[in-house]
mmCIF file of C-alpha atoms in Angstrom:
data_model
loop_
_atom_site.group_PDB
_atom_site.id
_atom_site.type_symbol
_atom_site.label_atom_id
_atom_site.label_comp_id
_atom_site.label_asym_id
_atom_site.label_seq_id
_atom_site.Cartn_x
_atom_site.Cartn_y
_atom_site.Cartn_z
ATOM 1 C CA GLU A 1 85.015 113.339 73.310
ATOM 2 C CA ALA A 2 82.221 112.086 75.593
ATOM 3 C CA THR A 3 79.420 113.292 73.300
ATOM 4 C CA ARG A 4 81.137 111.790 70.270
ATOM 5 C CA LEU A 5 81.539 108.501 72.129
ATOM 6 C CA GLU A 6 77.889 108.418 73.207
ATOM 7 C CA GLN A 7 76.849 108.884 69.567
ATOM 8 C CA ALA A 8 79.316 106.260 68.318
ATOM 9 C CA ILE A 9 78.122 103.710 70.876
ATOM 10 C CA GLN A 10 74.612 103.916 69.444
ATOM 11 C CA GLN A 11 76.046 102.655 66.122
ATOM 12 C CA GLU A 12 78.244 99.982 67.703
ATOM 13 C CA ASP A 13 77.498 96.322 67.010
ATOM 14 C CA LEU A 14 77.750 93.785 69.800
ATOM 15 C CA GLU A 15 80.113 90.890 69.234
ATOM 16 C CA PRO A 16 81.401 88.074 71.424
ATOM 17 C CA PHE A 17 85.021 88.506 72.524
ATOM 18 C CA ASP A 18 87.485 87.299 75.134
ATOM 19 C CA LEU A 19 88.112 89.888 77.852
ATOM 20 C CA VAL A 20 91.320 88.119 78.969
ATOM 21 C CA LYS A 21 92.781 88.379 75.454
ATOM 22 C CA VAL A 22 91.860 92.073 75.056
ATOM 23 C CA ILE A 23 93.269 93.082 78.458
ATOM 24 C CA SER A 24 96.408 90.992 77.957
ATOM 25 C CA GLY A 25 97.038 92.741 74.632
ATOM 26 C CA CYS A 26 96.532 96.172 76.189
ATOM 27 C CA ILE A 27 98.958 95.442 79.033
ATOM 28 C CA ALA A 28 101.663 94.439 76.558
ATOM 29 C CA GLY A 29 101.353 97.926 75.049
ATOM 30 C CA TYR A 30 101.304 99.673 78.434
ATOM 31 C CA GLU A 31 104.576 98.022 79.447
ATOM 32 C CA HIS A 32 106.226 99.967 76.602
ATOM 33 C CA ALA A 33 104.188 103.183 76.860
ATOM 34 C CA TYR A 34 104.571 103.430 80.645
ATOM 35 C CA SER A 35 108.065 102.001 81.088
ATOM 36 C CA HIS A 36 108.343 103.790 84.451
ATOM 37 C CA ARG A 37 105.587 101.538 85.902
ATOM 38 C CA ARG A 38 105.384 97.778 86.437
ATOM 39 C CA PHE A 39 102.253 95.853 85.502
ATOM 40 C CA SER A 40 101.110 92.539 86.919
ATOM 41 C CA PHE A 41 98.233 90.604 85.364
ATOM 42 C CA THR A 42 96.488 87.628 86.914
ATOM 43 C CA HIS A 43 93.337 85.790 85.876
ATOM 44 C CA ASN A 44 91.556 82.756 87.291
ATOM 45 C CA ALA A 45 90.229 81.562 83.908
ATOM 46 C CA ASP A 46 91.869 81.181 80.508
ATOM 47 C CA THR A 47 88.959 82.975 78.828
ATOM 48 C CA ALA A 48 86.146 85.327 79.819
ATOM 49 C CA ARG A 49 83.650 85.549 76.944
ATOM 50 C CA ILE A 50 81.533 88.684 76.986
ATOM 51 C CA LEU A 51 79.241 90.394 74.501
ATOM 52 C CA GLY A 52 80.177 93.926 73.526
ATOM 53 C CA SER A 53 82.942 95.807 71.768
ATOM 54 C CA PRO A 54 86.599 94.872 72.215
ATOM 55 C CA GLU A 55 87.622 98.317 70.938
ATOM 56 C CA LEU A 56 85.432 100.161 73.452
ATOM 57 C CA THR A 57 86.609 97.844 76.223
ATOM 58 C CA ALA A 58 90.230 98.682 75.373
ATOM 59 C CA GLN A 59 89.329 102.403 75.381
ATOM 60 C CA MET A 60 87.707 102.047 78.817
ATOM 61 C CA PHE A 61 90.764 100.196 80.126
ATOM 62 C CA ASP A 62 93.038 102.934 78.688
ATOM 63 C CA LYS A 63 91.163 105.598 80.683
ATOM 64 C CA ILE A 64 91.432 103.627 83.930
ATOM 65 C CA ILE A 65 95.116 102.808 83.412
ATOM 66 C CA ALA A 66 95.887 106.469 82.608
ATOM 67 C CA ASN A 67 94.377 107.435 85.985
ATOM 68 C CA ALA A 68 96.300 104.665 87.758
ATOM 69 C CA VAL A 69 99.544 105.927 86.213
ATOM 70 C CA ASP A 70 98.745 109.579 87.021
ATOM 71 C CA PHE A 71 97.987 108.826 90.672
ATOM 72 C CA SER A 72 100.798 106.362 91.421
ATOM 73 C CA GLU A 73 104.490 106.817 92.102
ATOM 74 C CA LYS A 74 107.114 106.132 89.431
ATOM 75 C CA GLU A 75 108.444 102.562 89.498
ATOM 76 C CA SER A 76 105.341 101.377 91.378
ATOM 77 C CA GLU A 77 103.273 98.381 90.335
ATOM 78 C CA ILE A 78 99.795 98.564 88.841
ATOM 79 C CA GLN A 79 97.973 95.313 89.533
ATOM 80 C CA VAL A 80 95.395 94.075 87.039
ATOM 81 C CA SER A 81 93.250 90.990 87.511
ATOM 82 C CA ILE A 82 90.257 89.270 85.967
ATOM 83 C CA THR A 83 88.148 87.045 88.190
ATOM 84 C CA VAL A 84 85.431 84.914 86.617
ATOM 85 C CA LYS A 85 82.726 84.025 89.138
ATOM 86 C CA ASP A 86 78.931 83.828 89.308
ATOM 87 C CA LYS A 87 78.324 84.571 85.593
ATOM 88 C CA GLN A 88 80.463 87.713 85.800
ATOM 89 C CA ALA A 89 83.970 88.723 84.821
ATOM 90 C CA GLU A 90 85.396 91.275 87.229
ATOM 91 C CA LEU A 91 88.305 93.337 85.952
ATOM 92 C CA THR A 92 90.177 95.112 88.751
ATOM 93 C CA ILE A 93 92.916 97.705 88.473
ATOM 94 C CA SER A 94 94.748 98.571 91.687
ATOM 95 C CA ASN A 95 97.456 101.154 92.302
ATOM 96 C CA THR A 96 99.215 102.659 95.278
ATOM 97 C CA GLY A 97 98.857 106.387 95.772
ATOM 98 C CA PRO A 98 96.468 108.961 97.208
ATOM 99 C CA LEU A 99 93.128 107.724 98.519
ATOM 100 C CA LEU A 100 89.779 108.780 97.113
ATOM 101 C CA PRO A 101 88.094 111.465 99.217
ATOM 102 C CA GLU A 102 85.149 110.127 101.216
ATOM 103 C CA GLY A 103 81.855 110.948 99.558
ATOM 104 C CA MET A 104 83.452 111.472 96.126
ATOM 105 C CA LYS A 105 83.629 107.881 94.848
ATOM 106 C CA SER A 106 80.370 107.920 92.881
ATOM 107 C CA GLN A 107 80.829 111.561 91.802
ATOM 108 C CA LEU A 108 84.117 110.681 90.080
ATOM 109 C CA LEU A 109 82.130 108.691 87.494
ATOM 110 C CA GLN A 110 80.332 111.876 86.435
ATOM 111 C CA SER A 111 81.451 114.341 83.782
ATOM 112 C CA MET A 112 83.908 117.137 84.615
ATOM 113 C CA VAL A 113 84.810 115.833 88.084
ATOM 114 C CA SER A 114 88.444 115.432 89.112
ATOM 115 C CA VAL A 115 90.349 115.168 92.385
ATOM 116 C CA ARG A 116 93.659 116.316 90.938
ATOM 117 C CA LYS A 117 95.427 118.937 93.017
ATOM 118 C CA GLU A 118 95.588 122.379 91.446
ATOM 119 C CA ASN A 119 99.379 122.260 91.094
ATOM 120 C CA ASP A 120 99.154 118.834 89.368
ATOM 121 C CA VAL A 121 96.843 120.351 86.774
ATOM 122 C CA GLN A 122 99.124 123.366 86.315
ATOM 123 C CA ASN A 123 102.144 121.116 85.779
ATOM 124 C CA ALA A 124 100.353 118.861 83.309
ATOM 125 C CA SER A 125 101.226 119.126 79.639
ATOM 126 C CA SER A 126 97.540 119.438 78.739
ATOM 127 C CA PRO A 127 94.450 120.525 80.655
ATOM 128 C CA HIS A 128 92.553 117.873 82.577
ATOM 129 C CA LEU A 129 88.798 117.901 82.090
ATOM 130 C CA GLY A 130 87.752 115.026 84.361
ATOM 131 C CA LEU A 131 86.267 112.930 81.551
ATOM 132 C CA GLY A 132 88.260 109.682 81.777
ATOM 133 C CA LEU A 133 86.215 107.825 84.384
ATOM 134 C CA TYR A 134 82.992 109.291 82.992
ATOM 135 C CA ILE A 135 83.822 107.825 79.575
ATOM 136 C CA ALA A 136 84.803 104.513 81.192
ATOM 137 C CA ASN A 137 81.426 104.464 82.950
ATOM 138 C CA ILE A 138 79.557 105.147 79.673
ATOM 139 C CA ILE A 139 81.374 102.202 78.096
ATOM 140 C CA MET A 140 80.534 99.941 81.046
ATOM 141 C CA THR A 141 76.854 100.909 80.757
ATOM 142 C CA PHE A 142 76.984 99.927 77.065
ATOM 143 C CA HIS A 143 78.290 96.504 78.152
ATOM 144 C CA LYS A 144 75.501 96.221 80.757
ATOM 145 C CA GLY A 145 78.221 96.197 83.373
ATOM 146 C CA GLN A 146 79.092 98.223 86.430
ATOM 147 C CA LEU A 147 82.100 100.379 87.275
ATOM 148 C CA SER A 148 83.012 101.118 90.888
ATOM 149 C CA LEU A 149 85.820 102.882 92.734
ATOM 150 C CA ALA A 150 87.117 102.172 96.222
ATOM 151 C CA ASN A 151 90.115 102.755 98.413
ATOM 152 C CA ARG A 152 92.295 99.683 98.863
ATOM 153 C CA LYS A 153 91.548 97.790 102.058
ATOM 154 C CA ASP A 154 95.122 98.319 103.246
ATOM 155 C CA GLY A 155 94.705 102.109 102.835
ATOM 156 C CA THR A 156 97.586 102.459 100.372
ATOM 157 C CA GLY A 157 95.758 103.398 97.178
ATOM 158 C CA VAL A 158 92.757 102.856 94.932
ATOM 159 C CA VAL A 159 91.068 99.925 93.223
ATOM 160 C CA VAL A 160 88.738 100.261 90.227
ATOM 161 C CA SER A 161 86.392 97.359 89.480
ATOM 162 C CA ALA A 162 84.592 96.774 86.193
ATOM 163 C CA ARG A 163 82.032 93.948 86.294
ATOM 164 C CA PHE A 164 80.916 92.485 82.958
ATOM 165 C CA PRO A 165 78.153 89.897 82.505
ATOM 166 C CA LEU A 166 79.497 86.725 80.889
ATOM 167 C CA MET A 167 77.902 85.278 77.771
#
């Protein structure tokens, strides 16, 4: 999947689009697909115009949300926000759950790296290859943006930040 995506990105045309609209549309779908989670969405601007691919951005968001769902408790809330500031749009996804191991935050953006416990992988319906955040990072690089992972300041979970340059 990652190799195919890297090749497809080379053919992708850049177009202006509204990040708020794309993310809002995705969340509407997640509320049905992940009915055992709650989603909140806040944004400090009505629009966030960026140059890139709305389809790839939705794919990146899907990968991050899938991780947030996998690493959070049922019935918990996944918080999504877009903050427009200093010529950037910052998309953050925050969930409660296990913390990231110290020293692993940047490694988790590489291919074939996962922090899933062995029994979680064994109980999964399909094998986990550790490609989700790697693919998300490839997509952010295409958008000339930056993806970062951190533990929540209150120590109750993880926050993923995707920073896009505004048009």
